[in-house]
Amino acid sequence: MQLDIFLQSIATLANAAFLTIALTVPSLMVGFIISVPLAFMRASDSRYLSSAILTYTYVFRGTPLLVQLFLIYYGLGQIEVIRHSPLWVLLRDPFWCALLAFSLNSAAYTTELFRGAIQAVPRGLVEAAEAIGMSRLQRARLIVFPIAFRTALPSYTNEVIGLPKASSLASTVTLLEITGVARRLVSETFAPYEIFLAAGVIYLALTYLVTSVFRLLERYLAGAEPKVARNTAMLSLRRVSP
Amino acid sequence: MNGFAIQFLHGLSMTVLVAAVSGVLGTAVGLAGAASKLSAYRIPMWLAEIYTTVIRGVPELLVILLIYFGGTAAITFVIGRYVEISALSAGVIALTVVFGAYSTEIFRGAILSIPRGQWEAASSIGLKSWQIWLLVILPQMVRVALPAFCNLWISLLKDTALISVVGLTDIMRVAFVGAGSMRAPLTFYLAASALYLLLTSLSLLAFRMIEQHFVVPGQLR
C-alpha cells in the first residue's frame, strides 16, 4: 500500500465524482417524476391499470440493472426505426443510455415504494376530503401525496442512497465516472488496493452526504408529527363507523 | 441462437451456483455479524459496525473489482509470479462479503424484535447460551427476518450479473458474447432478462411458501 498513490487517486477520482453526480441527480429526478403518477395508477382501484403498472415494475425489479443498461445501450440499435429516428443522436451516446436505464430502474422501485405509502393513507382522510368537495386531483395533491411521501421517506432515502452506487455500472458502457476512472487507473498502474480503496472512500463520502441531507429532510417534514396525525385520523374513523 | 441455448443453460447453472454459495456463506457471515453487533464486547461490536457501514456505502461492482484485482495482486505477491484469481472465487467472495453486510442488519433487527422475556425464560429453565440461540432465538427470528431476507436474496441473484464484468461465464456473460458474435444484442439481452426474471419469480414463489410454513396459526402478522 503506497500512500502517495492513494492520495493522488483520491484527487483524480473526486473529479470523476462530478460525472457520478451528473448521472444520479437527473436519474433521481426523472425517476421521481415518473413514479408519482405511476404509483397513483398502481394504487388505483382499476385492476387493468394496476396490473399494467405492475408488469413494468415487476420486470424492472426482477432483472439486473446491468442487463437493462446493456439492452438500452447495445440492444436499441438493433431496431431500425430507432436507428433512423432523431432520438438516435441521444441513444447512441452512453451517457443518455445510462441516464435512461437508471431513471427507468429507479422509477420502478420508487413506484412500488410510493404505492405502499399511498395505500397506507387512512381511508377516512380521503373520504373527508371527498366530503368537503375536493376534486380527485386536489385530493391526490393536497391530502394523499403529502402524507404518503412522509411515510415513504425512510425507504425512499435508501433508494436515493442506492443510486450513486448503482451508477458505478455506467463504467461498463465506457463512461468515466468514479468506477470507470478507477478501472482505467488500475490498468495503467496496477495498484488495485490504493485506487479501488480510494474510490470506496469517495462513494462512502457521497453516501454519507446523501444520508445526512435526507435525515435533515425527514426531521423537517416530521415537524407535524405524522404518527400522531395518523392516529387521530384512525380514531375519528373508528368513532364514525357504526 | 440454437447453439447458445446450451450456453445459456450453463450460464444459468453458474448464476444459480454463485448465488447459492454466496447466499449460504453470506448468511453465516450475517449471523456472525449480528451476534457480534449485539454482543457485550466492544471490539467485535465496533468491527461489525465498520464492516456493515463500509460495505453498504460502496457499490457492489467496486467490491468485486477490488477482490478480483486485489486478490490477483495478493496471490502474485505471495507466490512470486503472476497468478490470476479466478472470476468465480473472486465473485463468490465479493458477494459473500456484500450479502453478509446486508444480512447482518436484517438479522440484528429480527433478533432485537424477540422479547427480552424469551431469553430470561430460556435461561431460567437452565438452557445454556448456545442452546438459547439455537433452540429459542433462531427459530423465532427466522419468521421476522424472512420478508427482508427474500428481498436480499433477489438482489443477490441480480448482483451475480456484475461478476460477468470480470469474466465469469454466467447468464450475462453468455448474453454478452452471443450479442457480440451474432450481432443481435436485443435478442440476447432479452433472453438474459427472461432467465433472470424466471429466477427471481421462482425465488418469490419459494419464499412465499417458506413464509407460509413459518406463520404462527392465529397470530396477526
PDB file of N, CA, C and O in Angstrom, chain A residues 3-37:
ATOM      1  N   LEU A   3       0.967   5.226   0.050  1.00  0.00           N
ATOM      2  CA  LEU A   3       0.077   6.312   0.427  1.00  0.00           C
ATOM      3  C   LEU A   3      -0.020   7.375  -0.660  1.00  0.00           C
ATOM      4  O   LEU A   3      -1.076   7.964  -0.882  1.00  0.00           O
ATOM      5  N   ASP A   4       1.085   7.607  -1.368  1.00  0.00           N
ATOM      6  CA  ASP A   4       1.045   8.698  -2.363  1.00  0.00           C
ATOM      7  C   ASP A   4       0.113   8.355  -3.523  1.00  0.00           C
ATOM      8  O   ASP A   4      -0.609   9.217  -4.022  1.00  0.00           O
ATOM      9  N   ILE A   5       0.115   7.063  -3.925  1.00  0.00           N
ATOM     10  CA  ILE A   5      -0.811   6.667  -4.994  1.00  0.00           C
ATOM     11  C   ILE A   5      -2.245   6.838  -4.525  1.00  0.00           C
ATOM     12  O   ILE A   5      -3.104   7.337  -5.241  1.00  0.00           O
ATOM     13  N   PHE A   6      -2.485   6.423  -3.260  1.00  0.00           N
ATOM     14  CA  PHE A   6      -3.822   6.517  -2.679  1.00  0.00           C
ATOM     15  C   PHE A   6      -4.319   7.962  -2.694  1.00  0.00           C
ATOM     16  O   PHE A   6      -5.409   8.266  -3.181  1.00  0.00           O
ATOM     17  N   LEU A   7      -3.465   8.869  -2.203  1.00  0.00           N
ATOM     18  CA  LEU A   7      -3.879  10.270  -2.107  1.00  0.00           C
ATOM     19  C   LEU A   7      -4.060  10.887  -3.489  1.00  0.00           C
ATOM     20  O   LEU A   7      -5.004  11.637  -3.750  1.00  0.00           O
ATOM     21  N   GLN A   8      -3.130  10.537  -4.392  1.00  0.00           N
ATOM     22  CA  GLN A   8      -3.207  11.074  -5.748  1.00  0.00           C
ATOM     23  C   GLN A   8      -4.507  10.625  -6.427  1.00  0.00           C
ATOM     24  O   GLN A   8      -5.180  11.411  -7.096  1.00  0.00           O
ATOM     25  N   SER A   9      -4.842   9.333  -6.233  1.00  0.00           N
ATOM     26  CA  SER A   9      -6.040   8.848  -6.915  1.00  0.00           C
ATOM     27  C   SER A   9      -7.306   9.406  -6.279  1.00  0.00           C
ATOM     28  O   SER A   9      -8.314   9.582  -6.967  1.00  0.00           O
ATOM     29  N   ILE A  10      -7.250   9.730  -4.994  1.00  0.00           N
ATOM     30  CA  ILE A  10      -8.422  10.379  -4.383  1.00  0.00           C
ATOM     31  C   ILE A  10      -8.713  11.679  -5.109  1.00  0.00           C
ATOM     32  O   ILE A  10      -9.862  11.980  -5.453  1.00  0.00           O
ATOM     33  N   ALA A  11      -7.657  12.451  -5.400  1.00  0.00           N
ATOM     34  CA  ALA A  11      -7.845  13.724  -6.086  1.00  0.00           C
ATOM     35  C   ALA A  11      -8.426  13.506  -7.488  1.00  0.00           C
ATOM     36  O   ALA A  11      -9.378  14.176  -7.890  1.00  0.00           O
ATOM     37  N   THR A  12      -7.860  12.529  -8.214  1.00  0.00           N
ATOM     38  CA  THR A  12      -8.354  12.262  -9.570  1.00  0.00           C
ATOM     39  C   THR A  12      -9.797  11.771  -9.538  1.00  0.00           C
ATOM     40  O   THR A  12     -10.630  12.186 -10.352  1.00  0.00           O
ATOM     41  N   LEU A  13     -10.079  10.885  -8.595  1.00  0.00           N
ATOM     42  CA  LEU A  13     -11.407  10.277  -8.543  1.00  0.00           C
ATOM     43  C   LEU A  13     -12.468  11.264  -8.062  1.00  0.00           C
ATOM     44  O   LEU A  13     -13.628  11.180  -8.463  1.00  0.00           O
ATOM     45  N   ALA A  14     -12.046  12.211  -7.216  1.00  0.00           N
ATOM     46  CA  ALA A  14     -13.007  13.221  -6.764  1.00  0.00           C
ATOM     47  C   ALA A  14     -13.513  14.019  -7.955  1.00  0.00           C
ATOM     48  O   ALA A  14     -14.677  14.435  -8.006  1.00  0.00           O
ATOM     49  N   ASN A  15     -12.656  14.210  -8.929  1.00  0.00           N
ATOM     50  CA  ASN A  15     -13.057  14.888 -10.162  1.00  0.00           C
ATOM     51  C   ASN A  15     -14.094  14.070 -10.913  1.00  0.00           C
ATOM     52  O   ASN A  15     -15.054  14.603 -11.468  1.00  0.00           O
ATOM     53  N   ALA A  16     -13.871  12.747 -10.925  1.00  0.00           N
ATOM     54  CA  ALA A  16     -14.790  11.863 -11.635  1.00  0.00           C
ATOM     55  C   ALA A  16     -16.138  11.799 -10.934  1.00  0.00           C
ATOM     56  O   ALA A  16     -17.133  11.405 -11.540  1.00  0.00           O
ATOM     57  N   ALA A  17     -16.168  12.202  -9.652  1.00  0.00           N
ATOM     58  CA  ALA A  17     -17.429  12.167  -8.921  1.00  0.00           C
ATOM     59  C   ALA A  17     -18.456  13.092  -9.559  1.00  0.00           C
ATOM     60  O   ALA A  17     -19.658  12.882  -9.412  1.00  0.00           O
ATOM     61  N   PHE A  18     -17.985  14.103 -10.288  1.00  0.00           N
ATOM     62  CA  PHE A  18     -18.931  15.015 -10.940  1.00  0.00           C
ATOM     63  C   PHE A  18     -19.802  14.258 -11.941  1.00  0.00           C
ATOM     64  O   PHE A  18     -21.000  14.499 -12.038  1.00  0.00           O
ATOM     65  N   LEU A  19     -19.190  13.330 -12.676  1.00  0.00           N
ATOM     66  CA  LEU A  19     -19.976  12.560 -13.649  1.00  0.00           C
ATOM     67  C   LEU A  19     -20.955  11.631 -12.919  1.00  0.00           C
ATOM     68  O   LEU A  19     -22.099  11.474 -13.352  1.00  0.00           O
ATOM     69  N   THR A  20     -20.478  11.051 -11.797  1.00  0.00           N
ATOM     70  CA  THR A  20     -21.383  10.218 -10.999  1.00  0.00           C
ATOM     71  C   THR A  20     -22.603  11.027 -10.563  1.00  0.00           C
ATOM     72  O   THR A  20     -23.740  10.570 -10.672  1.00  0.00           O
ATOM     73  N   ILE A  21     -22.345  12.249 -10.105  1.00  0.00           N
ATOM     74  CA  ILE A  21     -23.452  13.101  -9.666  1.00  0.00           C
ATOM     75  C   ILE A  21     -24.321  13.499 -10.852  1.00  0.00           C
ATOM     76  O   ILE A  21     -25.549  13.495 -10.770  1.00  0.00           O
ATOM     77  N   ALA A  22     -23.672  13.797 -11.993  1.00  0.00           N
ATOM     78  CA  ALA A  22     -24.422  14.176 -13.196  1.00  0.00           C
ATOM     79  C   ALA A  22     -25.292  13.027 -13.692  1.00  0.00           C
ATOM     80  O   ALA A  22     -26.276  13.246 -14.387  1.00  0.00           O
ATOM     81  N   LEU A  23     -24.922  11.803 -13.331  1.00  0.00           N
ATOM     82  CA  LEU A  23     -25.753  10.650 -13.712  1.00  0.00           C
ATOM     83  C   LEU A  23     -26.878  10.418 -12.711  1.00  0.00           C
ATOM     84  O   LEU A  23     -28.002  10.089 -13.086  1.00  0.00           O
ATOM     85  N   THR A  24     -26.557  10.583 -11.416  1.00  0.00           N
ATOM     86  CA  THR A  24     -27.545  10.189 -10.408  1.00  0.00           C
ATOM     87  C   THR A  24     -28.625  11.241 -10.189  1.00  0.00           C
ATOM     88  O   THR A  24     -29.795  10.890 -10.090  1.00  0.00           O
ATOM     89  N   VAL A  25     -28.230  12.507 -10.122  1.00  0.00           N
ATOM     90  CA  VAL A  25     -29.234  13.527  -9.784  1.00  0.00           C
ATOM     91  C   VAL A  25     -30.354  13.596 -10.834  1.00  0.00           C
ATOM     92  O   VAL A  25     -31.534  13.494 -10.472  1.00  0.00           O
ATOM     93  N   PRO A  26     -30.035  13.688 -12.137  1.00  0.00           N
ATOM     94  CA  PRO A  26     -31.135  13.688 -13.117  1.00  0.00           C
ATOM     95  C   PRO A  26     -31.922  12.373 -13.104  1.00  0.00           C
ATOM     96  O   PRO A  26     -33.152  12.408 -13.227  1.00  0.00           O
ATOM     97  N   SER A  27     -31.238  11.246 -12.923  1.00  0.00           N
ATOM     98  CA  SER A  27     -31.960   9.968 -12.888  1.00  0.00           C
ATOM     99  C   SER A  27     -32.959   9.945 -11.744  1.00  0.00           C
ATOM    100  O   SER A  27     -34.086   9.479 -11.891  1.00  0.00           O
ATOM    101  N   LEU A  28     -32.519  10.470 -10.603  1.00  0.00           N
ATOM    102  CA  LEU A  28     -33.413  10.510  -9.445  1.00  0.00           C
ATOM    103  C   LEU A  28     -34.614  11.389  -9.719  1.00  0.00           C
ATOM    104  O   LEU A  28     -35.753  11.027  -9.418  1.00  0.00           O
ATOM    105  N   MET A  29     -34.354  12.565 -10.329  1.00  0.00           N
ATOM    106  CA  MET A  29     -35.450  13.494 -10.573  1.00  0.00           C
ATOM    107  C   MET A  29     -36.430  12.906 -11.580  1.00  0.00           C
ATOM    108  O   MET A  29     -37.641  12.921 -11.366  1.00  0.00           O
ATOM    109  N   VAL A  30     -35.895  12.360 -12.676  1.00  0.00           N
ATOM    110  CA  VAL A  30     -36.778  11.755 -13.677  1.00  0.00           C
ATOM    111  C   VAL A  30     -37.530  10.578 -13.058  1.00  0.00           C
ATOM    112  O   VAL A  30     -38.743  10.437 -13.227  1.00  0.00           O
ATOM    113  N   GLY A  31     -36.816   9.744 -12.297  1.00  0.00           N
ATOM    114  CA  GLY A  31     -37.445   8.602 -11.652  1.00  0.00           C
ATOM    115  C   GLY A  31     -38.575   9.036 -10.740  1.00  0.00           C
ATOM    116  O   GLY A  31     -39.655   8.443 -10.736  1.00  0.00           O
ATOM    117  N   PHE A  32     -38.349  10.110  -9.994  1.00  0.00           N
ATOM    118  CA  PHE A  32     -39.373  10.623  -9.086  1.00  0.00           C
ATOM    119  C   PHE A  32     -40.591  11.111  -9.864  1.00  0.00           C
ATOM    120  O   PHE A  32     -41.734  10.763  -9.560  1.00  0.00           O
ATOM    121  N   ILE A  33     -40.320  11.905 -10.911  1.00  0.00           N
ATOM    122  CA  ILE A  33     -41.422  12.489 -11.686  1.00  0.00           C
ATOM    123  C   ILE A  33     -42.264  11.403 -12.351  1.00  0.00           C
ATOM    124  O   ILE A  33     -43.491  11.477 -12.381  1.00  0.00           O
ATOM    125  N   ILE A  34     -41.602  10.352 -12.862  1.00  0.00           N
ATOM    126  CA  ILE A  34     -42.367   9.267 -13.490  1.00  0.00           C
ATOM    127  C   ILE A  34     -43.130   8.477 -12.427  1.00  0.00           C
ATOM    128  O   ILE A  34     -44.269   8.074 -12.629  1.00  0.00           O
ATOM    129  N   SER A  35     -42.485   8.255 -11.273  1.00  0.00           N
ATOM    130  CA  SER A  35     -43.043   7.286 -10.328  1.00  0.00           C
ATOM    131  C   SER A  35     -44.293   7.798  -9.627  1.00  0.00           C
ATOM    132  O   SER A  35     -45.144   6.992  -9.257  1.00  0.00           O
ATOM    133  N   VAL A  36     -44.414   9.120  -9.443  1.00  0.00           N
ATOM    134  CA  VAL A  36     -45.577   9.609  -8.687  1.00  0.00           C
ATOM    135  C   VAL A  36     -46.893   9.284  -9.403  1.00  0.00           C
ATOM    136  O   VAL A  36     -47.764   8.634  -8.811  1.00  0.00           O
ATOM    137  N   PRO A  37     -47.076   9.666 -10.678  1.00  0.00           N
ATOM    138  CA  PRO A  37     -48.322   9.254 -11.334  1.00  0.00           C
ATOM    139  C   PRO A  37     -48.465   7.739 -11.445  1.00  0.00           C
ATOM    140  O   PRO A  37     -49.565   7.213 -11.259  1.00  0.00           O
TER     141      PRO A  37
END
